[in-house]
Amino acid sequence: MPGRTPPPPADEARPAVPPLAGFTVGVTAARRADELAALLQRRGAAVLRAPALQIVPLPDDARLLAATRDLVDDPPDVVVATTGIGFRGWIEAADGWGLGDGLLDRLGRAELLARGPKARGAIRAAGLREEWSPSSESSVEVLERLLAEGVDGRRIAVQLHGAPLPDLAASLRAAGAEVVDVPVYRWEPPADPAPLDRLLDACCAGALDAVTFTSAPAVLGLLDRARERGLTAGLLHALRRDVLPACVGPVTAAPLDALDVPAVRPGRMRLGAMVQTLAAELPARARRLSAAGHRLELRGRAALVDGVLRPVPPAGMALLRVLARRPGWVVPRAELLRALPGAGGDEHAVETAVARLRAALGVPGIVATVVKRGYRLAVDPVADPGETGEACGPGGGKYAGSAPAVTGPRPARRP
């Protein structure tokens, strides 16, 4: 009718699928875990939470008290604040011991360096002012500045961030400085390791699509637990192949870098930036094909069919991944049976899983039956036999490789 606005195309009318819908992401953070989980869930991810460590505050610790008294009695020339929570905790503990005013006086007279914006904010909240803070938020740049200034004979207090900083302290001492470690809190294994064990098992089984780390001690905590359980090889294999590690910054990623495990990291060391990086990386790694006239995208626990998210049972996803690795070619039932978790030796389990997979996809023709032989993914031919499918992630894992055009002879299509 004249004057009527035509309906929008189907793709425009359909709500956009959140970027992390269909993916499962592990969260190892002990602090700010709620915030990180909410950011991931807001983008559609399923979240498996398992703190890889716990923070043990030290307000009554003899080492922190001794270091504080030492600095009040013998003031430092330089103070390096590495974390906001640690610096604030130090001031609060000193107040509790009746040393707060003395500590603030000594800190106000020293050269105050803040490793990053959170430490800088804590310094200013205490009524102090930092002299400098590196744009990289790295202890390495702090060390470079101090060495360039010259530290011979200078007294330098370093507020630790849950673990010793041996490289920083050793380099300063080697250059002639007197270094006072300030252990404001420390990292320890979680009181209940069961959640971490579940996350570790999920990693090794490839049941996670990504795992996030917000501190280097969290990386080490997961690696230590894997070593204790004899799962180091399985964990490293998964992180190099099937499970994408995401780190909040280069300092956090350093233990993985040392093990040749590639981890993605944002340009800015922020939780939100890390989540945005994941929201770009995981969909880019998803396998994409054209099958039975439909666009198909494989995600961790779901498939997108023509842009519609369709959750798929674990057995169905296992079969779909095997079929997608050889698109257009017949995969025997025996091979598909081996891919089914806990299927045993009954090939009827394959028929049941395929039926459920077809129902989940909503398009039965995507998975075609080849009578007495097996099943095949009904990929569509391409105009140019030399073309390949859309690019996917590296490494040969569940997201690896693109869907090649089928250029060799195919079995005849069956209903």
mmCIF file of C-alpha atoms in Angstrom:
data_model
loop_
_atom_site.group_PDB
_atom_site.id
_atom_site.type_symbol
_atom_site.label_atom_id
_atom_site.label_comp_id
_atom_site.label_asym_id
_atom_site.label_seq_id
_atom_site.Cartn_x
_atom_site.Cartn_y
_atom_site.Cartn_z
ATOM 1 C CA MET A 1 0.000 0.000 0.000
ATOM 2 C CA PRO A 2 1.195 3.555 -0.663
ATOM 3 C CA GLY A 3 2.786 5.176 2.337
ATOM 4 C CA ARG A 4 3.564 1.891 4.087
ATOM 5 C CA THR A 5 7.161 1.258 5.098
ATOM 6 C CA PRO A 6 8.303 -2.132 3.846
ATOM 7 C CA PRO A 7 9.449 -4.554 6.564
ATOM 8 C CA PRO A 8 13.193 -4.633 7.190
ATOM 9 C CA PRO A 9 15.202 -7.530 5.789
ATOM 10 C CA ALA A 10 15.255 -10.581 8.031
ATOM 11 C CA ASP A 11 18.860 -10.036 9.151
ATOM 12 C CA GLU A 12 18.089 -6.453 10.202
ATOM 13 C CA ALA A 13 14.904 -7.411 12.054
ATOM 14 C CA ARG A 14 16.632 -10.136 14.065
ATOM 15 C CA PRO A 15 18.328 -9.029 17.305
ATOM 16 C CA ALA A 16 22.092 -9.186 17.108
ATOM 17 C CA VAL A 17 23.709 -12.161 18.810
ATOM 18 C CA PRO A 18 25.997 -11.010 21.652
ATOM 19 C CA PRO A 19 29.657 -11.469 20.674
ATOM 20 C CA LEU A 20 30.399 -14.055 23.369
ATOM 21 C CA ALA A 21 27.101 -15.955 23.171
ATOM 22 C CA GLY A 22 27.778 -19.669 22.889
ATOM 23 C CA PHE A 23 31.232 -19.419 24.439
ATOM 24 C CA THR A 24 32.324 -20.504 27.926
ATOM 25 C CA VAL A 25 35.005 -18.453 29.676
ATOM 26 C CA GLY A 26 36.912 -19.339 32.843
ATOM 27 C CA VAL A 27 37.602 -16.649 35.455
ATOM 28 C CA THR A 28 40.588 -17.248 37.760
ATOM 29 C CA ALA A 29 40.488 -13.870 39.525
ATOM 30 C CA ALA A 30 40.252 -13.736 43.300
ATOM 31 C CA ARG A 31 39.564 -10.007 43.434
ATOM 32 C CA ARG A 32 37.053 -8.212 41.208
ATOM 33 C CA ALA A 33 35.790 -11.604 40.022
ATOM 34 C CA ASP A 34 32.183 -10.415 40.242
ATOM 35 C CA GLU A 35 32.934 -7.425 38.038
ATOM 36 C CA LEU A 36 34.780 -9.517 35.452
ATOM 37 C CA ALA A 37 32.071 -12.194 35.372
ATOM 38 C CA ALA A 38 29.389 -9.527 34.881
ATOM 39 C CA LEU A 39 31.295 -7.981 31.973
ATOM 40 C CA LEU A 40 31.583 -11.379 30.277
ATOM 41 C CA GLN A 41 27.965 -12.358 30.905
ATOM 42 C CA ARG A 42 26.766 -9.005 29.580
ATOM 43 C CA ARG A 43 28.338 -10.003 26.263
ATOM 44 C CA GLY A 44 26.658 -13.396 26.305
ATOM 45 C CA ALA A 45 29.344 -15.679 27.722
ATOM 46 C CA ALA A 46 28.768 -18.532 30.133
ATOM 47 C CA VAL A 47 31.241 -18.128 32.997
ATOM 48 C CA LEU A 48 33.044 -20.753 35.062
ATOM 49 C CA ARG A 49 34.480 -19.097 38.163
ATOM 50 C CA ALA A 50 37.378 -20.589 40.085
ATOM 51 C CA PRO A 51 39.834 -18.392 42.022
ATOM 52 C CA ALA A 52 43.366 -19.626 41.417
ATOM 53 C CA LEU A 53 44.571 -17.990 44.638
ATOM 54 C CA GLN A 54 43.412 -16.074 47.660
ATOM 55 C CA ILE A 55 44.654 -12.763 49.001
ATOM 56 C CA VAL A 56 45.846 -12.910 52.607
ATOM 57 C CA PRO A 57 45.983 -9.407 54.153
ATOM 58 C CA LEU A 58 48.724 -8.779 56.659
ATOM 59 C CA PRO A 59 47.491 -6.076 59.067
ATOM 60 C CA ASP A 60 48.901 -8.016 62.020
ATOM 61 C CA ASP A 61 51.883 -9.530 60.241
ATOM 62 C CA ALA A 62 55.187 -9.075 62.010
ATOM 63 C CA ARG A 63 57.043 -8.536 58.716
ATOM 64 C CA LEU A 64 54.854 -5.634 57.662
ATOM 65 C CA LEU A 65 55.015 -4.079 61.141
ATOM 66 C CA ALA A 66 58.797 -4.419 61.223
ATOM 67 C CA ALA A 67 59.162 -2.866 57.756
ATOM 68 C CA THR A 68 56.873 0.035 58.690
ATOM 69 C CA ARG A 69 58.757 0.790 61.915
ATOM 70 C CA ASP A 70 62.046 0.553 60.059
ATOM 71 C CA LEU A 71 60.928 3.131 57.489
ATOM 72 C CA VAL A 72 59.535 5.499 60.140
ATOM 73 C CA ASP A 73 62.803 5.315 62.106
ATOM 74 C CA ASP A 74 65.060 5.432 59.052
ATOM 75 C CA PRO A 75 63.210 7.293 56.260
ATOM 76 C CA PRO A 76 63.480 6.078 52.660
ATOM 77 C CA ASP A 77 64.755 8.157 49.774
ATOM 78 C CA VAL A 78 62.397 6.498 47.296
ATOM 79 C CA VAL A 79 59.100 4.607 47.688
ATOM 80 C CA VAL A 80 57.647 2.472 44.891
ATOM 81 C CA ALA A 81 53.899 1.814 45.156
ATOM 82 C CA THR A 82 52.897 -1.127 42.953
ATOM 83 C CA THR A 83 49.160 -1.560 43.670
ATOM 84 C CA GLY A 84 46.342 0.599 44.921
ATOM 85 C CA ILE A 85 44.863 -1.981 47.271
ATOM 86 C CA GLY A 86 48.286 -2.728 48.714
ATOM 87 C CA PHE A 87 49.200 0.895 49.325
ATOM 88 C CA ARG A 88 45.849 1.608 50.969
ATOM 89 C CA GLY A 89 46.162 -1.494 53.128
ATOM 90 C CA TRP A 90 49.599 -0.393 54.254
ATOM 91 C CA ILE A 91 48.349 3.026 55.356
ATOM 92 C CA GLU A 92 45.362 1.460 57.156
ATOM 93 C CA ALA A 93 47.567 -1.060 58.953
ATOM 94 C CA ALA A 94 49.976 1.697 60.021
ATOM 95 C CA ASP A 95 47.040 3.702 61.435
ATOM 96 C CA GLY A 96 45.991 0.663 63.440
ATOM 97 C CA TRP A 97 49.462 0.404 64.955
ATOM 98 C CA GLY A 98 49.607 4.131 65.775
ATOM 99 C CA LEU A 99 52.261 4.667 63.096
ATOM 100 C CA GLY A 100 50.055 6.309 60.461
ATOM 101 C CA ASP A 101 51.133 9.913 60.925
ATOM 102 C CA GLY A 102 54.795 9.003 61.059
ATOM 103 C CA LEU A 103 54.552 6.856 57.928
ATOM 104 C CA LEU A 104 52.713 9.547 55.951
ATOM 105 C CA ASP A 105 55.344 12.107 56.994
ATOM 106 C CA ARG A 106 58.172 9.863 55.744
ATOM 107 C CA LEU A 107 56.358 9.017 52.516
ATOM 108 C CA GLY A 108 55.662 12.696 51.873
ATOM 109 C CA ARG A 109 59.368 13.493 52.065
ATOM 110 C CA ALA A 110 60.416 10.621 49.760
ATOM 111 C CA GLU A 111 60.401 10.381 45.986
ATOM 112 C CA LEU A 112 57.099 8.554 45.397
ATOM 113 C CA LEU A 113 56.765 6.450 42.248
ATOM 114 C CA ALA A 114 53.458 4.795 41.295
ATOM 115 C CA ARG A 115 53.563 1.773 39.003
ATOM 116 C CA GLY A 116 50.100 2.466 37.568
ATOM 117 C CA PRO A 117 46.937 4.579 37.884
ATOM 118 C CA LYS A 118 45.460 2.568 40.758
ATOM 119 C CA ALA A 119 48.584 3.002 42.848
ATOM 120 C CA ARG A 120 48.604 6.669 41.857
ATOM 121 C CA GLY A 121 45.003 7.031 43.008
ATOM 122 C CA ALA A 122 45.786 5.431 46.371
ATOM 123 C CA ILE A 123 48.739 7.774 46.877
ATOM 124 C CA ARG A 124 46.576 10.821 46.215
ATOM 125 C CA ALA A 125 43.764 9.483 48.410
ATOM 126 C CA ALA A 126 46.289 9.424 51.267
ATOM 127 C CA GLY A 127 46.945 13.140 50.723
ATOM 128 C CA LEU A 128 50.298 12.518 49.019
ATOM 129 C CA ARG A 129 51.552 13.201 45.501
ATOM 130 C CA GLU A 130 53.520 10.883 43.258
ATOM 131 C CA GLU A 131 56.539 12.236 41.439
ATOM 132 C CA TRP A 132 56.193 9.934 38.426
ATOM 133 C CA SER A 133 54.217 7.029 37.019
ATOM 134 C CA PRO A 134 55.103 5.027 33.866
ATOM 135 C CA SER A 135 52.665 4.954 30.963
ATOM 136 C CA SER A 136 53.366 1.236 30.552
ATOM 137 C CA GLU A 137 52.253 0.439 34.140
ATOM 138 C CA SER A 138 55.310 -1.824 34.279
ATOM 139 C CA SER A 139 57.806 -2.420 37.069
ATOM 140 C CA VAL A 140 60.469 -2.703 34.365
ATOM 141 C CA GLU A 141 60.027 0.943 33.398
ATOM 142 C CA VAL A 142 60.145 1.954 37.071
ATOM 143 C CA LEU A 143 63.431 0.078 37.400
ATOM 144 C CA GLU A 144 64.842 1.705 34.262
ATOM 145 C CA ARG A 145 64.039 5.178 35.585
ATOM 146 C CA LEU A 146 65.628 4.478 38.963
ATOM 147 C CA LEU A 147 68.784 3.030 37.408
ATOM 148 C CA ALA A 148 69.019 6.012 35.060
ATOM 149 C CA GLU A 149 68.767 8.364 38.073
ATOM 150 C CA GLY A 150 71.373 6.372 39.969
ATOM 151 C CA VAL A 151 70.533 4.427 43.124
ATOM 152 C CA ASP A 152 73.935 3.852 44.709
ATOM 153 C CA GLY A 153 73.632 4.547 48.437
ATOM 154 C CA ARG A 154 69.908 5.319 48.239
ATOM 155 C CA ARG A 155 67.316 3.679 50.500
ATOM 156 C CA ILE A 156 64.362 2.390 48.447
ATOM 157 C CA ALA A 157 61.118 0.945 49.826
ATOM 158 C CA VAL A 158 59.201 -1.336 47.445
ATOM 159 C CA GLN A 159 55.582 -2.142 48.271
ATOM 160 C CA LEU A 160 55.068 -5.718 47.073
ATOM 161 C CA HIS A 161 51.925 -6.900 45.299
ATOM 162 C CA GLY A 162 51.325 -10.353 46.712
ATOM 163 C CA ALA A 163 54.598 -11.930 45.664
ATOM 164 C CA PRO A 164 58.271 -10.942 45.854
ATOM 165 C CA LEU A 165 59.748 -8.856 43.066
ATOM 166 C CA PRO A 166 63.169 -10.534 42.919
ATOM 167 C CA ASP A 167 64.287 -9.037 39.603
ATOM 168 C CA LEU A 168 63.469 -5.494 40.696
ATOM 169 C CA ALA A 169 65.021 -5.862 44.137
ATOM 170 C CA ALA A 170 68.091 -7.726 42.881
ATOM 171 C CA SER A 171 68.765 -5.148 40.162
ATOM 172 C CA LEU A 172 68.469 -2.264 42.614
ATOM 173 C CA ARG A 173 70.742 -3.963 45.145
ATOM 174 C CA ALA A 174 73.270 -4.794 42.427
ATOM 175 C CA ALA A 175 73.344 -1.078 41.563
ATOM 176 C CA GLY A 176 74.149 -0.186 45.191
ATOM 177 C CA ALA A 177 70.714 0.563 46.650
ATOM 178 C CA GLU A 178 69.444 -0.510 50.051
ATOM 179 C CA VAL A 179 66.055 -2.124 49.384
ATOM 180 C CA VAL A 180 63.308 -2.498 51.998
ATOM 181 C CA ASP A 181 60.533 -4.936 50.984
ATOM 182 C CA VAL A 182 57.053 -3.963 52.216
ATOM 183 C CA PRO A 183 54.870 -7.140 52.164
ATOM 184 C CA VAL A 184 51.368 -5.683 52.421
ATOM 185 C CA TYR A 185 49.576 -8.895 51.461
ATOM 186 C CA ARG A 186 50.470 -12.232 49.962
ATOM 187 C CA TRP A 187 48.948 -14.774 47.605
ATOM 188 C CA GLU A 188 48.157 -18.297 48.751
ATOM 189 C CA PRO A 189 46.386 -21.261 47.135
ATOM 190 C CA PRO A 190 42.592 -21.098 47.479
ATOM 191 C CA ALA A 191 41.169 -22.472 50.692
ATOM 192 C CA ASP A 192 38.859 -24.743 48.669
ATOM 193 C CA PRO A 193 40.622 -26.139 45.564
ATOM 194 C CA ALA A 194 37.492 -27.856 44.196
ATOM 195 C CA PRO A 195 36.377 -24.978 41.912
ATOM 196 C CA LEU A 196 39.921 -24.634 40.560
ATOM 197 C CA ASP A 197 40.042 -28.386 39.919
ATOM 198 C CA ARG A 198 36.792 -28.157 37.952
ATOM 199 C CA LEU A 199 38.198 -25.323 35.864
ATOM 200 C CA LEU A 200 41.437 -27.238 35.320
ATOM 201 C CA ASP A 201 39.546 -30.350 34.209
ATOM 202 C CA ALA A 202 37.400 -28.236 31.872
ATOM 203 C CA CYS A 203 40.536 -26.691 30.370
ATOM 204 C CA CYS A 204 42.180 -30.038 29.757
ATOM 205 C CA ALA A 205 38.985 -31.423 28.213
ATOM 206 C CA GLY A 206 38.602 -28.410 25.907
ATOM 207 C CA ALA A 207 35.255 -27.600 27.520
ATOM 208 C CA LEU A 208 36.309 -23.957 27.924
ATOM 209 C CA ASP A 209 36.772 -21.580 25.021
ATOM 210 C CA ALA A 210 38.919 -19.111 26.963
ATOM 211 C CA VAL A 211 40.365 -18.588 30.419
ATOM 212 C CA THR A 212 41.122 -15.159 31.859
ATOM 213 C CA PHE A 213 43.949 -14.067 34.138
ATOM 214 C CA THR A 214 44.221 -10.741 35.963
ATOM 215 C CA SER A 215 47.569 -11.333 37.705
ATOM 216 C CA ALA A 216 50.724 -13.360 37.209
ATOM 217 C CA PRO A 217 50.179 -15.163 40.556
ATOM 218 C CA ALA A 218 46.834 -16.424 39.197
ATOM 219 C CA VAL A 219 48.623 -17.944 36.206
ATOM 220 C CA LEU A 220 51.167 -19.535 38.528
ATOM 221 C CA GLY A 221 48.379 -20.756 40.810
ATOM 222 C CA LEU A 222 46.712 -22.663 37.969
ATOM 223 C CA LEU A 223 50.053 -24.048 36.778
ATOM 224 C CA ASP A 224 50.970 -25.149 40.312
ATOM 225 C CA ARG A 225 47.652 -26.941 40.747
ATOM 226 C CA ALA A 226 48.115 -28.676 37.391
ATOM 227 C CA ARG A 227 51.577 -29.824 38.489
ATOM 228 C CA GLU A 228 50.214 -31.163 41.784
ATOM 229 C CA ARG A 229 47.603 -33.193 39.904
ATOM 230 C CA GLY A 230 49.933 -34.388 37.144
ATOM 231 C CA LEU A 231 48.047 -32.389 34.499
ATOM 232 C CA THR A 232 50.719 -29.944 33.348
ATOM 233 C CA ALA A 233 51.118 -31.471 29.884
ATOM 234 C CA GLY A 234 47.357 -31.596 29.333
ATOM 235 C CA LEU A 235 46.874 -28.013 30.479
ATOM 236 C CA LEU A 236 49.648 -26.612 28.292
ATOM 237 C CA HIS A 237 48.372 -28.586 25.304
ATOM 238 C CA ALA A 238 44.881 -27.144 25.820
ATOM 239 C CA LEU A 239 46.125 -23.552 26.254
ATOM 240 C CA ARG A 240 48.186 -23.824 23.078
ATOM 241 C CA ARG A 241 45.412 -25.407 21.046
ATOM 242 C CA ASP A 242 41.792 -25.320 22.231
ATOM 243 C CA VAL A 243 41.483 -22.812 25.085
ATOM 244 C CA LEU A 244 42.394 -19.172 24.482
ATOM 245 C CA PRO A 245 44.293 -17.587 27.413
ATOM 246 C CA ALA A 246 43.472 -13.912 27.928
ATOM 247 C CA CYS A 247 45.647 -11.788 30.219
ATOM 248 C CA VAL A 248 45.005 -8.268 31.444
ATOM 249 C CA GLY A 249 48.535 -7.175 30.485
ATOM 250 C CA PRO A 250 52.105 -8.228 29.697
ATOM 251 C CA VAL A 251 53.147 -8.677 33.340
ATOM 252 C CA THR A 252 50.282 -11.127 33.844
ATOM 253 C CA ALA A 253 51.145 -12.949 30.618
ATOM 254 C CA ALA A 254 54.851 -13.332 31.439
ATOM 255 C CA PRO A 255 54.596 -16.851 32.985
ATOM 256 C CA LEU A 256 52.711 -18.059 29.892
ATOM 257 C CA ASP A 257 55.183 -16.376 27.550
ATOM 258 C CA ALA A 258 57.987 -18.270 29.307
ATOM 259 C CA LEU A 259 56.211 -21.545 28.459
ATOM 260 C CA ASP A 260 55.566 -20.605 24.806
ATOM 261 C CA VAL A 261 51.834 -20.333 25.440
ATOM 262 C CA PRO A 262 50.432 -17.495 23.293
ATOM 263 C CA ALA A 263 47.988 -15.316 25.217
ATOM 264 C CA VAL A 264 45.920 -12.399 23.963
ATOM 265 C CA ARG A 265 46.126 -9.145 25.893
ATOM 266 C CA PRO A 266 44.598 -5.702 25.407
ATOM 267 C CA GLY A 267 46.489 -2.536 24.621
ATOM 268 C CA ARG A 268 45.413 -1.072 27.981
ATOM 269 C CA MET A 269 45.646 -3.064 31.205
ATOM 270 C CA ARG A 270 41.974 -2.917 32.176
ATOM 271 C CA LEU A 271 39.329 -5.569 32.779
ATOM 272 C CA GLY A 272 36.985 -3.957 30.278
ATOM 273 C CA ALA A 273 39.685 -3.857 27.619
ATOM 274 C CA MET A 274 40.490 -7.542 28.178
ATOM 275 C CA VAL A 275 36.817 -8.460 27.784
ATOM 276 C CA GLN A 276 36.590 -6.374 24.603
ATOM 277 C CA THR A 277 39.622 -8.223 23.256
ATOM 278 C CA LEU A 278 37.946 -11.571 23.981
ATOM 279 C CA ALA A 279 34.718 -10.345 22.398
ATOM 280 C CA ALA A 280 36.672 -9.726 19.190
ATOM 281 C CA GLU A 281 38.990 -12.753 19.303
ATOM 282 C CA LEU A 282 36.612 -15.621 20.064
ATOM 283 C CA PRO A 283 34.086 -14.929 17.282
ATOM 284 C CA ALA A 284 36.987 -14.412 14.866
ATOM 285 C CA ARG A 285 38.273 -17.905 15.725
ATOM 286 C CA ALA A 286 34.882 -19.561 15.194
ATOM 287 C CA ARG A 287 34.583 -22.034 12.324
ATOM 288 C CA ARG A 288 32.314 -20.808 9.514
ATOM 289 C CA LEU A 289 30.834 -22.801 6.657
ATOM 290 C CA SER A 290 27.985 -22.716 4.192
ATOM 291 C CA ALA A 291 25.949 -25.913 4.355
ATOM 292 C CA ALA A 292 22.605 -26.913 2.810
ATOM 293 C CA GLY A 293 22.094 -23.316 1.777
ATOM 294 C CA HIS A 294 22.562 -21.982 5.299
ATOM 295 C CA ARG A 295 25.335 -20.042 7.027
ATOM 296 C CA LEU A 296 26.802 -22.102 9.853
ATOM 297 C CA GLU A 297 29.160 -20.877 12.577
ATOM 298 C CA LEU A 298 30.528 -23.195 15.270
ATOM 299 C CA ARG A 299 30.968 -21.746 18.748
ATOM 300 C CA GLY A 300 31.951 -23.511 21.951
ATOM 301 C CA ARG A 301 28.558 -24.845 23.048
ATOM 302 C CA ALA A 302 26.308 -23.557 20.292
ATOM 303 C CA ALA A 303 26.031 -22.976 16.576
ATOM 304 C CA LEU A 304 24.826 -19.940 14.713
ATOM 305 C CA VAL A 305 22.529 -20.915 11.846
ATOM 306 C CA ASP A 306 21.829 -17.940 9.605
ATOM 307 C CA GLY A 307 22.699 -15.679 12.526
ATOM 308 C CA VAL A 308 20.408 -17.416 15.018
ATOM 309 C CA LEU A 309 22.067 -18.860 18.118
ATOM 310 C CA ARG A 310 21.165 -22.520 18.584
ATOM 311 C CA PRO A 311 22.500 -24.261 21.717
ATOM 312 C CA VAL A 312 23.807 -27.738 20.917
ATOM 313 C CA PRO A 313 24.297 -30.595 23.430
ATOM 314 C CA PRO A 314 27.937 -31.551 24.116
ATOM 315 C CA ALA A 315 27.624 -34.819 22.170
ATOM 316 C CA GLY A 316 26.188 -32.964 19.187
ATOM 317 C CA MET A 317 28.968 -30.356 19.250
ATOM 318 C CA ALA A 318 31.559 -33.147 19.363
ATOM 319 C CA LEU A 319 30.062 -34.704 16.218
ATOM 320 C CA LEU A 320 29.663 -31.353 14.496
ATOM 321 C CA ARG A 321 33.331 -30.530 15.016
ATOM 322 C CA VAL A 322 34.439 -33.875 13.585
ATOM 323 C CA LEU A 323 32.216 -33.392 10.528
ATOM 324 C CA ALA A 324 33.413 -29.799 10.084
ATOM 325 C CA ARG A 325 37.044 -30.901 10.018
ATOM 326 C CA ARG A 326 36.231 -32.862 6.833
ATOM 327 C CA PRO A 327 33.405 -30.826 5.283
ATOM 328 C CA GLY A 328 31.590 -32.598 2.479
ATOM 329 C CA TRP A 329 33.294 -35.938 3.060
ATOM 330 C CA VAL A 330 31.750 -38.993 4.623
ATOM 331 C CA VAL A 331 32.823 -39.631 8.213
ATOM 332 C CA PRO A 332 32.255 -43.277 9.237
ATOM 333 C CA ARG A 333 30.054 -44.054 12.215
ATOM 334 C CA ALA A 334 32.966 -45.717 14.012
ATOM 335 C CA GLU A 335 34.995 -42.500 13.855
ATOM 336 C CA LEU A 336 32.054 -40.436 15.055
ATOM 337 C CA LEU A 337 31.486 -42.912 17.886
ATOM 338 C CA ARG A 338 35.023 -42.332 19.129
ATOM 339 C CA ALA A 339 34.283 -38.610 19.344
ATOM 340 C CA LEU A 340 31.228 -39.092 21.552
ATOM 341 C CA PRO A 341 31.950 -38.675 25.268
ATOM 342 C CA GLY A 342 31.272 -41.927 27.131
ATOM 343 C CA ALA A 343 29.451 -43.563 24.197
ATOM 344 C CA GLY A 344 30.948 -47.049 24.572
ATOM 345 C CA GLY A 345 30.786 -49.349 21.542
ATOM 346 C CA ASP A 346 27.179 -49.005 20.393
ATOM 347 C CA GLU A 347 26.960 -47.198 17.057
ATOM 348 C CA HIS A 348 23.277 -46.506 17.707
ATOM 349 C CA ALA A 349 24.577 -43.778 20.048
ATOM 350 C CA VAL A 350 25.783 -41.968 16.926
ATOM 351 C CA GLU A 351 22.323 -42.110 15.351
ATOM 352 C CA THR A 352 20.770 -40.728 18.544
ATOM 353 C CA ALA A 353 23.361 -37.931 18.800
ATOM 354 C CA VAL A 354 22.913 -37.004 15.116
ATOM 355 C CA ALA A 355 19.145 -36.835 15.540
ATOM 356 C CA ARG A 356 19.540 -34.513 18.513
ATOM 357 C CA LEU A 357 22.114 -32.437 16.625
ATOM 358 C CA ARG A 358 19.742 -31.983 13.688
ATOM 359 C CA ALA A 359 16.935 -30.976 16.042
ATOM 360 C CA ALA A 360 19.217 -28.475 17.789
ATOM 361 C CA LEU A 361 20.344 -26.929 14.497
ATOM 362 C CA GLY A 362 16.760 -26.647 13.280
ATOM 363 C CA VAL A 363 17.852 -27.589 9.752
ATOM 364 C CA PRO A 364 18.060 -31.381 9.329
ATOM 365 C CA GLY A 365 19.697 -31.144 5.909
ATOM 366 C CA ILE A 366 22.931 -29.647 7.271
ATOM 367 C CA VAL A 367 23.988 -33.147 8.397
ATOM 368 C CA ALA A 368 23.360 -35.635 5.597
ATOM 369 C CA THR A 369 23.139 -39.410 5.969
ATOM 370 C CA VAL A 370 25.176 -41.628 3.662
ATOM 371 C CA VAL A 371 23.488 -45.009 3.932
ATOM 372 C CA LYS A 372 25.600 -47.804 5.423
ATOM 373 C CA ARG A 373 28.634 -45.531 5.532
ATOM 374 C CA GLY A 374 28.175 -42.606 7.914
ATOM 375 C CA TYR A 375 27.376 -38.920 7.827
ATOM 376 C CA ARG A 376 28.645 -35.830 6.066
ATOM 377 C CA LEU A 377 28.316 -32.091 6.427
ATOM 378 C CA ALA A 378 26.349 -30.927 3.390
ATOM 379 C CA VAL A 379 28.643 -28.031 2.493
ATOM 380 C CA ASP A 380 27.685 -25.892 -0.467
ATOM 381 C CA PRO A 381 29.947 -25.794 -3.532
ATOM 382 C CA VAL A 382 31.829 -22.558 -4.208
ATOM 383 C CA ALA A 383 32.186 -20.698 -7.467
ATOM 384 C CA ASP A 384 35.981 -20.937 -7.511
ATOM 385 C CA PRO A 385 37.329 -24.416 -6.605
ATOM 386 C CA GLY A 386 40.487 -22.742 -5.312
ATOM 387 C CA GLU A 387 38.673 -20.734 -2.669
ATOM 388 C CA THR A 388 38.758 -21.641 0.975
ATOM 389 C CA GLY A 389 36.355 -20.938 3.770
ATOM 390 C CA GLU A 390 36.614 -18.052 6.147
ATOM 391 C CA ALA A 391 39.711 -17.813 8.266
ATOM 392 C CA CYS A 392 39.713 -19.342 11.720
ATOM 393 C CA GLY A 393 42.084 -19.599 14.634
ATOM 394 C CA PRO A 394 45.568 -21.084 14.531
ATOM 395 C CA GLY A 395 46.968 -24.190 16.096
ATOM 396 C CA GLY A 396 44.938 -27.148 14.870
ATOM 397 C CA GLY A 397 42.447 -27.129 17.762
ATOM 398 C CA LYS A 398 38.681 -26.998 17.821
ATOM 399 C CA TYR A 399 38.698 -23.603 16.092
ATOM 400 C CA ALA A 400 41.561 -24.401 13.744
ATOM 401 C CA GLY A 401 41.630 -24.320 9.993
ATOM 402 C CA SER A 402 39.150 -22.926 7.539
ATOM 403 C CA ALA A 403 36.570 -24.889 5.647
ATOM 404 C CA PRO A 404 38.095 -25.859 2.309
ATOM 405 C CA ALA A 405 36.098 -26.002 -0.850
ATOM 406 C CA VAL A 406 35.497 -29.589 -1.860
ATOM 407 C CA THR A 407 37.402 -30.112 -5.097
ATOM 408 C CA GLY A 408 37.678 -33.899 -5.185
ATOM 409 C CA PRO A 409 34.925 -36.436 -5.906
ATOM 410 C CA ARG A 410 32.102 -36.504 -3.409
ATOM 411 C CA PRO A 411 29.790 -39.322 -2.519
ATOM 412 C CA ALA A 412 26.357 -38.955 -4.022
ATOM 413 C CA ARG A 413 23.962 -36.873 -1.974
ATOM 414 C CA ARG A 414 21.533 -38.894 0.096
ATOM 415 C CA PRO A 415 18.447 -37.750 1.900
#
